[in-house]
Coordinates of C-alpha atoms and ligand atoms in Angstrom, one line a residue:
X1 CA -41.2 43.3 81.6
X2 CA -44.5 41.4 81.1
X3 CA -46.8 40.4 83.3
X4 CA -50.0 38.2 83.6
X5 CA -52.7 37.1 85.5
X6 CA -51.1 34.3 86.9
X7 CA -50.8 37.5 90.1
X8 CA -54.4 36.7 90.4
X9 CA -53.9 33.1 91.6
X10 CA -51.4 34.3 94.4
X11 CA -53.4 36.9 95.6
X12 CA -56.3 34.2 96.0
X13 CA -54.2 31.5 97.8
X14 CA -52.6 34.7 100.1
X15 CA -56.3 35.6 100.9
X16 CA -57.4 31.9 101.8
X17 CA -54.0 31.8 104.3
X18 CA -54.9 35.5 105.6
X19 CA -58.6 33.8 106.2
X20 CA -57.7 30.7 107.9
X21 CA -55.1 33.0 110.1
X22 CA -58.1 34.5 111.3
X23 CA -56.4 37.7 110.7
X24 CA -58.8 41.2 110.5
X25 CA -59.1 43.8 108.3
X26 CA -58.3 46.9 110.2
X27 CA -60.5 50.2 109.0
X28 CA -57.0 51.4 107.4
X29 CA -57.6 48.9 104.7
X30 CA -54.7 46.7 105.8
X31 CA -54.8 43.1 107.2
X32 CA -53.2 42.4 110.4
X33 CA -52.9 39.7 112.2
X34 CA -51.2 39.1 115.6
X35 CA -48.2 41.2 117.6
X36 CA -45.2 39.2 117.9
X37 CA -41.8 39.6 118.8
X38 CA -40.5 38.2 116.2
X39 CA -40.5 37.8 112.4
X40 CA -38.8 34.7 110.7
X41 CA -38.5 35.1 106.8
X42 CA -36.6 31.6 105.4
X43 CA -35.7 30.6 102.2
X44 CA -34.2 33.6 101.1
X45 CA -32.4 34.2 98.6
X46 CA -33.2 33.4 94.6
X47 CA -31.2 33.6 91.2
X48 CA -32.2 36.2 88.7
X49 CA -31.2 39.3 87.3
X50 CA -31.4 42.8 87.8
X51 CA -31.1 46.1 85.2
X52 CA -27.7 47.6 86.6
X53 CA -27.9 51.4 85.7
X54 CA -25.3 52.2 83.8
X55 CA -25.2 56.1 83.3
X56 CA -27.4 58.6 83.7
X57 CA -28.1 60.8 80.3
X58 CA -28.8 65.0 81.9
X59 CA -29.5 65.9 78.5
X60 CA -32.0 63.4 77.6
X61 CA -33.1 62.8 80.9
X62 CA -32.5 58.5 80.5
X63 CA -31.3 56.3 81.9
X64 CA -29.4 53.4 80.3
X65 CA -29.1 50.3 82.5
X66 CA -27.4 46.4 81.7
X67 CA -29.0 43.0 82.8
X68 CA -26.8 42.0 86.4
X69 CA -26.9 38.3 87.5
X70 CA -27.1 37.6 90.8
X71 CA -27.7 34.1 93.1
X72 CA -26.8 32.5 96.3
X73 CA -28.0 32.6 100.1
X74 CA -30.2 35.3 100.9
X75 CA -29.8 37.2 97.3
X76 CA -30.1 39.8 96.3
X77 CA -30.1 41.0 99.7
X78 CA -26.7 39.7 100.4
X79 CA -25.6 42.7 98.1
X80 CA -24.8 46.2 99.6
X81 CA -27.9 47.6 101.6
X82 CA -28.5 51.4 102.5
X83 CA -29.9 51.2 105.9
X84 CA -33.5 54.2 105.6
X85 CA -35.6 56.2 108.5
X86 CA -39.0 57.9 107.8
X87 CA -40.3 59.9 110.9
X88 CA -41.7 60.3 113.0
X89 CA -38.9 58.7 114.2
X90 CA -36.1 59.3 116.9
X91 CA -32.9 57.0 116.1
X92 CA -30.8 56.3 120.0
X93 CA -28.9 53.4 118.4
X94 CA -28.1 51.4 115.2
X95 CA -25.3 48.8 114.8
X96 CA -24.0 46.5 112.3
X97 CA -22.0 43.3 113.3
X98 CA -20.2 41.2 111.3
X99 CA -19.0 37.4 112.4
X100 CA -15.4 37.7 113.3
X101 CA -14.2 34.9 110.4
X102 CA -15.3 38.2 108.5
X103 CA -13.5 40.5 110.1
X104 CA -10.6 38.5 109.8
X105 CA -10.9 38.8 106.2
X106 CA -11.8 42.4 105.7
X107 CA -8.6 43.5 107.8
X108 CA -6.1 42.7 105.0
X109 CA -7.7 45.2 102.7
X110 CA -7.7 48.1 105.7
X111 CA -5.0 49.8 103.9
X112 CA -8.3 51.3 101.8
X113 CA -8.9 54.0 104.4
X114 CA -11.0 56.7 103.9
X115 CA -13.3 55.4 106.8
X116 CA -14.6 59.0 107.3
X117 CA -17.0 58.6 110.0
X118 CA -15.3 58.5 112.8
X119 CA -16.5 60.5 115.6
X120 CA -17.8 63.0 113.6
X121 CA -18.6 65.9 115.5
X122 CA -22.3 67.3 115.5
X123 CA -22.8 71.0 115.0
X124 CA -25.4 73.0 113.7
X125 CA -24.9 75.2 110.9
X126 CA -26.7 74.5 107.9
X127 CA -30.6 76.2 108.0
X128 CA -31.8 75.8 104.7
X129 CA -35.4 74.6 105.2
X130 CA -37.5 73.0 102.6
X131 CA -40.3 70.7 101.8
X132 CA -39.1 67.1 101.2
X133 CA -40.3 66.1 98.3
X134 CA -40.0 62.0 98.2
X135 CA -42.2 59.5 96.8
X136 CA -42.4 55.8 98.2
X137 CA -42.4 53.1 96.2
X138 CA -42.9 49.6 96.5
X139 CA -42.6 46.4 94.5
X140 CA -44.3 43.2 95.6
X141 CA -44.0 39.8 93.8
X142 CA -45.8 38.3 90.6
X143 CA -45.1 35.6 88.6
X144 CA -44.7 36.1 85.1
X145 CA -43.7 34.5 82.0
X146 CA -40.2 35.1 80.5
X147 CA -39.2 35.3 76.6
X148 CA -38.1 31.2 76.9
X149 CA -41.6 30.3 78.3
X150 CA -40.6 29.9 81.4
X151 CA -42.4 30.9 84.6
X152 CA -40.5 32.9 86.9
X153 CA -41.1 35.2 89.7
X154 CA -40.1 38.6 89.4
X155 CA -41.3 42.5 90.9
X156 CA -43.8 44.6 89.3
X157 CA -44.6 47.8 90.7
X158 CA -48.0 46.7 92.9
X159 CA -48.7 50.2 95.2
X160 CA -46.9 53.3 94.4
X161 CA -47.7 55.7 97.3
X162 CA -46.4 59.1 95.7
X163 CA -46.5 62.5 97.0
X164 CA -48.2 65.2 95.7
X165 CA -45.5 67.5 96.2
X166 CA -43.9 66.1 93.2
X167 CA -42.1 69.4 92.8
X168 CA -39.5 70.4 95.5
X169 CA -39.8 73.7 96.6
X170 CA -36.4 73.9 96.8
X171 CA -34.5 76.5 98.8
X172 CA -31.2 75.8 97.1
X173 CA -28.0 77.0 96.6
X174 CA -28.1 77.0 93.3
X175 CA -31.3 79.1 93.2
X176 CA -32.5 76.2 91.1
X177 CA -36.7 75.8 90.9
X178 CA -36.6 72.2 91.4
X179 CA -39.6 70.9 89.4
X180 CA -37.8 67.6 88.1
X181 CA -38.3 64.2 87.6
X182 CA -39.6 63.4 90.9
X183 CA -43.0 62.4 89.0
X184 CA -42.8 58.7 89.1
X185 CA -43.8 56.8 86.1
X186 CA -43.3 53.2 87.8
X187 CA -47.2 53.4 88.9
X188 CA -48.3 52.3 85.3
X189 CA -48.6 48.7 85.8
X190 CA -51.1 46.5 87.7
X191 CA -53.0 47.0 91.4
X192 CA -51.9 50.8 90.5
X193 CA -53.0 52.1 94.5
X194 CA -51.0 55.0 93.9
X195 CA -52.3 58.2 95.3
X196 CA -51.1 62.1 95.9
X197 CA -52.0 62.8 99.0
X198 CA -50.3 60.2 101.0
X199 CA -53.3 59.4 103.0
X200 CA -53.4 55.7 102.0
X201 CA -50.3 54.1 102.1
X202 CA -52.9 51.3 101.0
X203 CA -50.5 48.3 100.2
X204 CA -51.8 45.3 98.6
X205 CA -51.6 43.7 101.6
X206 CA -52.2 40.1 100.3
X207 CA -50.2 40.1 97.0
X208 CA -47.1 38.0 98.2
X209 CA -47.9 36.7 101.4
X210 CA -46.7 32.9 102.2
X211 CA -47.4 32.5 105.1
X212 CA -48.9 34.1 107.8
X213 CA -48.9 31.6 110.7
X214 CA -47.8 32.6 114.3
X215 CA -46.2 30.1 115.5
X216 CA -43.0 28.2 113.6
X217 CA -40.3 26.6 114.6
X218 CA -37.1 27.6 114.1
X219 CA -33.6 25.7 114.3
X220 CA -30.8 28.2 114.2
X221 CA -27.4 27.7 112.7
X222 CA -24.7 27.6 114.4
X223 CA -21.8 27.8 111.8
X224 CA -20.0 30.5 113.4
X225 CA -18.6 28.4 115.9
X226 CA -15.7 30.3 115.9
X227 CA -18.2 32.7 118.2
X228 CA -18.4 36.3 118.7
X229 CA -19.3 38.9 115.8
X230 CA -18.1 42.4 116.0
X231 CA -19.5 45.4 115.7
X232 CA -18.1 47.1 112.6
X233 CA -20.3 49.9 112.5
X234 CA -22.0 51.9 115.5
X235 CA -24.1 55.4 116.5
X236 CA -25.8 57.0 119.0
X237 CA -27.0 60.3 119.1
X238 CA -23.9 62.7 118.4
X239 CA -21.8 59.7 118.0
X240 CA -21.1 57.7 114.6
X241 CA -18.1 55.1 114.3
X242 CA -18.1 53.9 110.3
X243 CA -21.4 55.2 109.4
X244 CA -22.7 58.2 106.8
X245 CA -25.8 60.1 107.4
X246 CA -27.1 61.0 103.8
X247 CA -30.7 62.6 102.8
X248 CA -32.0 63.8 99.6
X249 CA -30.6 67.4 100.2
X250 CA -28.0 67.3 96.9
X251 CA -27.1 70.5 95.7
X252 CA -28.5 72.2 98.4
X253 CA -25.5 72.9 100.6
X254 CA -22.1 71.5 99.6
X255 CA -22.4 68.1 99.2
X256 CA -24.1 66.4 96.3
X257 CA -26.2 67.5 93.0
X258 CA -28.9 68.8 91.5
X259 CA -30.3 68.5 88.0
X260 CA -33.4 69.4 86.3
X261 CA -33.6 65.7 84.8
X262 CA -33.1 64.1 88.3
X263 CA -33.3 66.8 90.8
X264 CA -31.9 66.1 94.3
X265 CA -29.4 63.8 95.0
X266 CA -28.3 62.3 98.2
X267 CA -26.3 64.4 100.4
X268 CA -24.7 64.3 103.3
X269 CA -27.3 64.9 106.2
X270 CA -27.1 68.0 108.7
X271 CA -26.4 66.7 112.5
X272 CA -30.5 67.6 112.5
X273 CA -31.2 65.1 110.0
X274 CA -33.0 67.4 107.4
X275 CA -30.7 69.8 106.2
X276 CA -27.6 68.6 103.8
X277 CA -24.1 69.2 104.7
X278 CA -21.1 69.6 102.8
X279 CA -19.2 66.8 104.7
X280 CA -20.3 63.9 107.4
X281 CA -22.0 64.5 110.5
X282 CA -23.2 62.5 113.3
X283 CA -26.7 62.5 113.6
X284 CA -28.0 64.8 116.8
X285 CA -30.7 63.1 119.1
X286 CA -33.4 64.3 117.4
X287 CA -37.0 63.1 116.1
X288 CA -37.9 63.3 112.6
X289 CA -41.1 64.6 111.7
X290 CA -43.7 63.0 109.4
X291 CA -42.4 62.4 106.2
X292 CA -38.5 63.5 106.4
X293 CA -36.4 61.3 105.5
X294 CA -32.7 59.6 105.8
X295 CA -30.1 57.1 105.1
X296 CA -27.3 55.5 106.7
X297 CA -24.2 54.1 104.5
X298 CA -21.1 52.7 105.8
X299 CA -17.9 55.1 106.2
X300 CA -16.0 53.3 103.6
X301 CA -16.0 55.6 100.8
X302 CA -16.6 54.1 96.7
X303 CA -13.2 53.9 95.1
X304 CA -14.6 56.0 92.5
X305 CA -17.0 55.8 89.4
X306 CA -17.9 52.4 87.9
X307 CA -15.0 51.3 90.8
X308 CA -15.7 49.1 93.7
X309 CA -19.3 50.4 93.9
X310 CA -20.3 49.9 90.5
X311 CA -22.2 52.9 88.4
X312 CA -23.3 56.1 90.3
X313 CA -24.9 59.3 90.0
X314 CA -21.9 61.7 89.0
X315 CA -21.6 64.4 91.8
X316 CA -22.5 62.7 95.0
X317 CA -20.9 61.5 98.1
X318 CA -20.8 57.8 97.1
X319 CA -20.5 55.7 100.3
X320 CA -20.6 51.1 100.2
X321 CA -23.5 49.8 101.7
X322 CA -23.5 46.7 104.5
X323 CA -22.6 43.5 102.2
X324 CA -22.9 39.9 103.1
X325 CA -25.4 37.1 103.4
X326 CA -24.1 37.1 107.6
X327 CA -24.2 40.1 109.2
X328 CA -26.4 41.7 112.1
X329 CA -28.2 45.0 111.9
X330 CA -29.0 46.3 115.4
X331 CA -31.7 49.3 116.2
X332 CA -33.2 51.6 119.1
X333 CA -35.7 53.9 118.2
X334 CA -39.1 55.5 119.3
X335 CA -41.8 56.5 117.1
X336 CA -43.7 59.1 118.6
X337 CA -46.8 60.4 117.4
X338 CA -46.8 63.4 114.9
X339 CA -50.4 65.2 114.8
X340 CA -48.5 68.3 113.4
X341 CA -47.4 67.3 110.1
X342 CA -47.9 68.7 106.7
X343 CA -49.8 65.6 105.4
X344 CA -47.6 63.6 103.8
X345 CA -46.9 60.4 104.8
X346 CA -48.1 61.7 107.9
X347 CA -47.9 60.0 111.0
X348 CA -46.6 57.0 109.4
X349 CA -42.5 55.8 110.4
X350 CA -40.7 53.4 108.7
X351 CA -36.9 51.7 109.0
X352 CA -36.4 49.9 105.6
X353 CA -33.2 48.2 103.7
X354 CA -32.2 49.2 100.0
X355 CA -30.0 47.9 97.9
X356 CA -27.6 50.5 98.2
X357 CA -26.9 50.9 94.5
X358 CA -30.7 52.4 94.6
X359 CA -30.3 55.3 96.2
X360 CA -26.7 56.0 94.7
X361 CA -28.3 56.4 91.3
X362 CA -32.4 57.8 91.7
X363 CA -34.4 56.8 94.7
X364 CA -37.3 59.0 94.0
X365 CA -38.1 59.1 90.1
X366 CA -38.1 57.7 86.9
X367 CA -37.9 54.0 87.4
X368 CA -35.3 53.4 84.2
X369 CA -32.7 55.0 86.8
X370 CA -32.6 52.6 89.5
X371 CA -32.3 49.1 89.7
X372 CA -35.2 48.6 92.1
X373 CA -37.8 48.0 89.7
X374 CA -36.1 45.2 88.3
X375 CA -35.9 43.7 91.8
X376 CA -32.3 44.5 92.9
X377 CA -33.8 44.4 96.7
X378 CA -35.8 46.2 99.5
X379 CA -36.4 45.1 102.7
X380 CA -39.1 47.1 105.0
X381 CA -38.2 46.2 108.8
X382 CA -40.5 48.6 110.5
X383 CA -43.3 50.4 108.4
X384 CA -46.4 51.9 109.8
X385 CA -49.0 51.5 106.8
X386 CA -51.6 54.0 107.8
X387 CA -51.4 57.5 109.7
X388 CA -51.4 57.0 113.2
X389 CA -51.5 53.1 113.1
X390 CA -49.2 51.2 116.2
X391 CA -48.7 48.2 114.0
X392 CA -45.2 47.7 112.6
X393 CA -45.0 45.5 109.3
X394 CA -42.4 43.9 107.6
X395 CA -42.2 42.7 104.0
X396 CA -39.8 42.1 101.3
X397 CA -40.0 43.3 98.0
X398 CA -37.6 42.0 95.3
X399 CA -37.5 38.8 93.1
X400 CA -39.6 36.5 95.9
X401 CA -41.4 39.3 97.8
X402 CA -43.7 38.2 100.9
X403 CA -44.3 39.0 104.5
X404 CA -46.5 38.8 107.3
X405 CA -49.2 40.7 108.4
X406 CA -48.2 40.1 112.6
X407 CA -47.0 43.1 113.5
X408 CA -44.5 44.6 116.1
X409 CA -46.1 47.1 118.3
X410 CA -44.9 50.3 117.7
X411 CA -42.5 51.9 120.5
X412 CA -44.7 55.6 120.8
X413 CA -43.8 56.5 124.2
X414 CA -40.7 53.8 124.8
X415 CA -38.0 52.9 122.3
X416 CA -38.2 49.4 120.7
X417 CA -34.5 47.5 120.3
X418 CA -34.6 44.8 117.8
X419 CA -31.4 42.7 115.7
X420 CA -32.3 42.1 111.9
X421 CA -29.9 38.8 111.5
X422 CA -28.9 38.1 107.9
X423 CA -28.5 34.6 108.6
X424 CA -26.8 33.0 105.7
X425 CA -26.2 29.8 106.3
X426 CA -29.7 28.5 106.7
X427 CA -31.0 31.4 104.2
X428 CA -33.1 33.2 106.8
X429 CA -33.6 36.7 108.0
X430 CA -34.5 36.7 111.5
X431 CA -36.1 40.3 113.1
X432 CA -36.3 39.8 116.5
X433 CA -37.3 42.4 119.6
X434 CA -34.4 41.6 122.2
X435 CA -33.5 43.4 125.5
X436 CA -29.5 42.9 125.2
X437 CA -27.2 45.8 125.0
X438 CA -25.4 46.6 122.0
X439 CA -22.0 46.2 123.3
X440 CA -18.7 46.1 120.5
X441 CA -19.2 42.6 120.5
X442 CA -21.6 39.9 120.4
X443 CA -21.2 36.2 121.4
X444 CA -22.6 33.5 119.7
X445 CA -24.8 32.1 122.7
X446 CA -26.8 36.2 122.2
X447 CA -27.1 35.8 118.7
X448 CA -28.1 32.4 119.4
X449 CA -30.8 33.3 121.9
X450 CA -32.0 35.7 118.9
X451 CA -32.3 32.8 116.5
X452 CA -34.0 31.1 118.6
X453 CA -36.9 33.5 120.0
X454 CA -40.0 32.0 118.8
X455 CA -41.8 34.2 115.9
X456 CA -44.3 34.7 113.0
X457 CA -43.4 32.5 109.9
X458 CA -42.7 34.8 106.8
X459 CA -41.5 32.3 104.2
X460 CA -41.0 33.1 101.1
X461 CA -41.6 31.2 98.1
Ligands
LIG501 C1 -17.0 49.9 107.8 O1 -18.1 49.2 107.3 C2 -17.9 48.6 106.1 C3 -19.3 48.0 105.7 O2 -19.7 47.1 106.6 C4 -16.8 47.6 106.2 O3 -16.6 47.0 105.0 C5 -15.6 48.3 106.7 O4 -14.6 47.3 106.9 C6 -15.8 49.0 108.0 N1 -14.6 49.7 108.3 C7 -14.1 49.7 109.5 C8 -12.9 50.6 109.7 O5 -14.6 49.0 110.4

């Protein structure tokens, strides 16, 4: 993929909005603008392509991948999406809800069981304790040139915080020196930021912003008038109804693989979070420190390789994402401060979106093996930017990329509940604070209220 200047034009026109928002530039390097309790992105959604991986070569160490089409409301993030936690970070609830035409729909195919997560009990017994070895990468949007002339808008790699612990001292099972792959080589392009010692999560804050003004006004859609949405998928601590825990634990204790070209893949997660597991546990009430990392999938297992979930990494325990332009994420979490940490990404908690086909092939590594480079879709809800910051930024990073710099103030010594509402019908993704409880279902006139809650504008182009 080729890229030009024309990057340098949007940067510019970002910086004159950031200016005229009268937003500041904190000592962390980062812009930000106002706290809000809301965060409004509209227009979502483009047509474009993607590079599907298609296998995953453990002799060569490649990665072979095929151009994917994708288009409609809210895409690509209307595709499967792997639901991620960073600590420090202490998860008491996450939900997702679906509109009940929906659920209408998926119950004739509920012969397809192997919904695995229900009620999984929590014990303890896996100890293996290692470093976490992860890399964060992110994509904001440029504008670039195609092969017919034409100018398009695609991802390029912009900041590419890696860690320095590239090699994972891993404490395996398979006695395996992990040393693999985990060196990223997606942080050769432009506005290269990248650094190893995690200290400046340093994004470029004004790459892809559209708009950064506080106060917008929103209409909400009201399609669903048939009312209520259901809650398809649900957790609290020691409790998890059609949900996977996963982290990058593969190989390490029963579930998953390891490989010298790829090194870890996802696992099953420990009821601590941190440890892998040879089958599904419920997550624990427990905070994450600095730096650890993991994932939530739905229950429904993939049919199988190259089946229902497309391509995966061979080995793992391959779970769907959350699909669908209309659907309703719902969290509770604190993010307490961690002086204690190891360096890393330290101090810094995030809640982010993936296409789920991401972390199914390589999350961390050599950007041939996942699709995310190509702009196959991340969504950061929550992300603290700098050690020990309390502002929580959102941004999107595939095909349109942009954000806002207002900020939702993080929960240190409280818990924060907020709905992320894939609206759709009027191509907009809403991320609201809200005070309701996250009861099995949801009427219309809540979700309604959410729509409606005044917020920071963060169209996109
Ligand atoms: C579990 O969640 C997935 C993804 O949202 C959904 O497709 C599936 O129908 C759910 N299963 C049950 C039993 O609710």
């Amino acid at each position: 993929m080729k890229f030009n200047s024309v990057k340098t034009l949007s940067v510019l026109t970002s910086l004159a909005t950031l200016i005229n928002a009268d937003c500041q530039l904190s000592g962390d390097g980062n812009y930000y603008c106002s706290s809000t309790d809301a965060i409004v992105y509209s227009n979502v959604g483009i047509s474009g392509s993607y590079n599907d991986v298609t296998s995953m070569d453990e002799t060569s160490c490649a990665c072979s991948s095929q151009p994917i089409q994708f288009s409609g409301n809210l895409a690509p993030l209307d595709e499967e999406l792997s639901v991620h936690f960073r600590g420090p970070l202490n998860l008491k609830q996450f939900g997702v809800y679906y509109p009940n035409q929906g659920t209408a729909l998926k119950k004739r195919d509920g012969d397809m069981a192997n919904e695995n997560c229900a009620e999984t009990v929590s014990k303890k017994k896996h100890r293996h304790k290692r470093d976490v070895a992860v890399e964060y990468v992110e994509v904001t949007a440029t504008v670039y040139v195609n092969e017919a002339g034409e100018t398009v808008t695609a991802t390029a790699p912009a900041t590419n915080t890696a860690t320095g612990a590239s090699t994972v001292a891993a404490n395996n099972n398979n006695n395996n020196e992990v040393s693999a792959a985990q060196t990223s080589t997606q942080n050769n392009n432009i506005n290269n930021n990248a650094n190893n010692d995690g200290t400046s999560q340093k994004r470029d804050a004004t790459t892809s912003l559209t708009a950064a003004s506080p106060s917008s006004s929103l209409t909400s859609s009201n399609s669903y008038s048939n009312g209520d949405w259901t809650r398809m998928t649900y957790f609290t601590p020691g409790s998890a109804t059609n949900c996977t825990f996963m982290n990058h634990q593969g190989g390490t204790a029963g579930s998953g693989t390891w490989s010298g070209c790829f090194g870890n893949s996802i696992s099953y997660a420990a009821s601590n979070g941190v440890d892998g597991a040879g089958s599904a546990f419920a997550l624990d009430d427990v905070t994450l420190k600095s730096g650890q990392e993991y994932m939530i999938f739905s229950g429904t297992e993939c049919s199988g390789p190259n089946g229902d979930c497309g391509y995966y990494r061979e080995g793992i325990p391959a779970y769907h994402g959350f699909g669908g332009s209309s659907k309703i994420f719902v969290f509770e979490f604190e993010m307490p401060t961690d002086n204690d940490g190891s360096g890393y990404n330290q101090d810094m908690p995030a809640i982010w979106l993936l296409n789920a086909k991401i972390p199914r092939t390589l999350q961390y590594g050599n950007a041939a093996c996942s699709c995310w480079e190509t702009g196959c879709g991340e969504m950061d809800l929550f992300e603290i930017l700098s050690a020990g910051s309390d502002k929580l930024i959102s941004h999107v990073h595939d095909g349109q990329g942009g954000g806002t710099q207002d900020y939702f103030v993080r929960p240190v010594g409280n818990t924060l509940k907020a709905a992320v509402i894939f609206n759709g019908d009027d191509k907009s993704i809403h991320i609201v604070q809200v005070n309701d409880d996250f009861s099995g279902s949801l009427s219309q006139a809540t979700v309604n209220s959410w729509l409606n809650t005044p917020g920071s504008a963060a169209a996109l182009p």
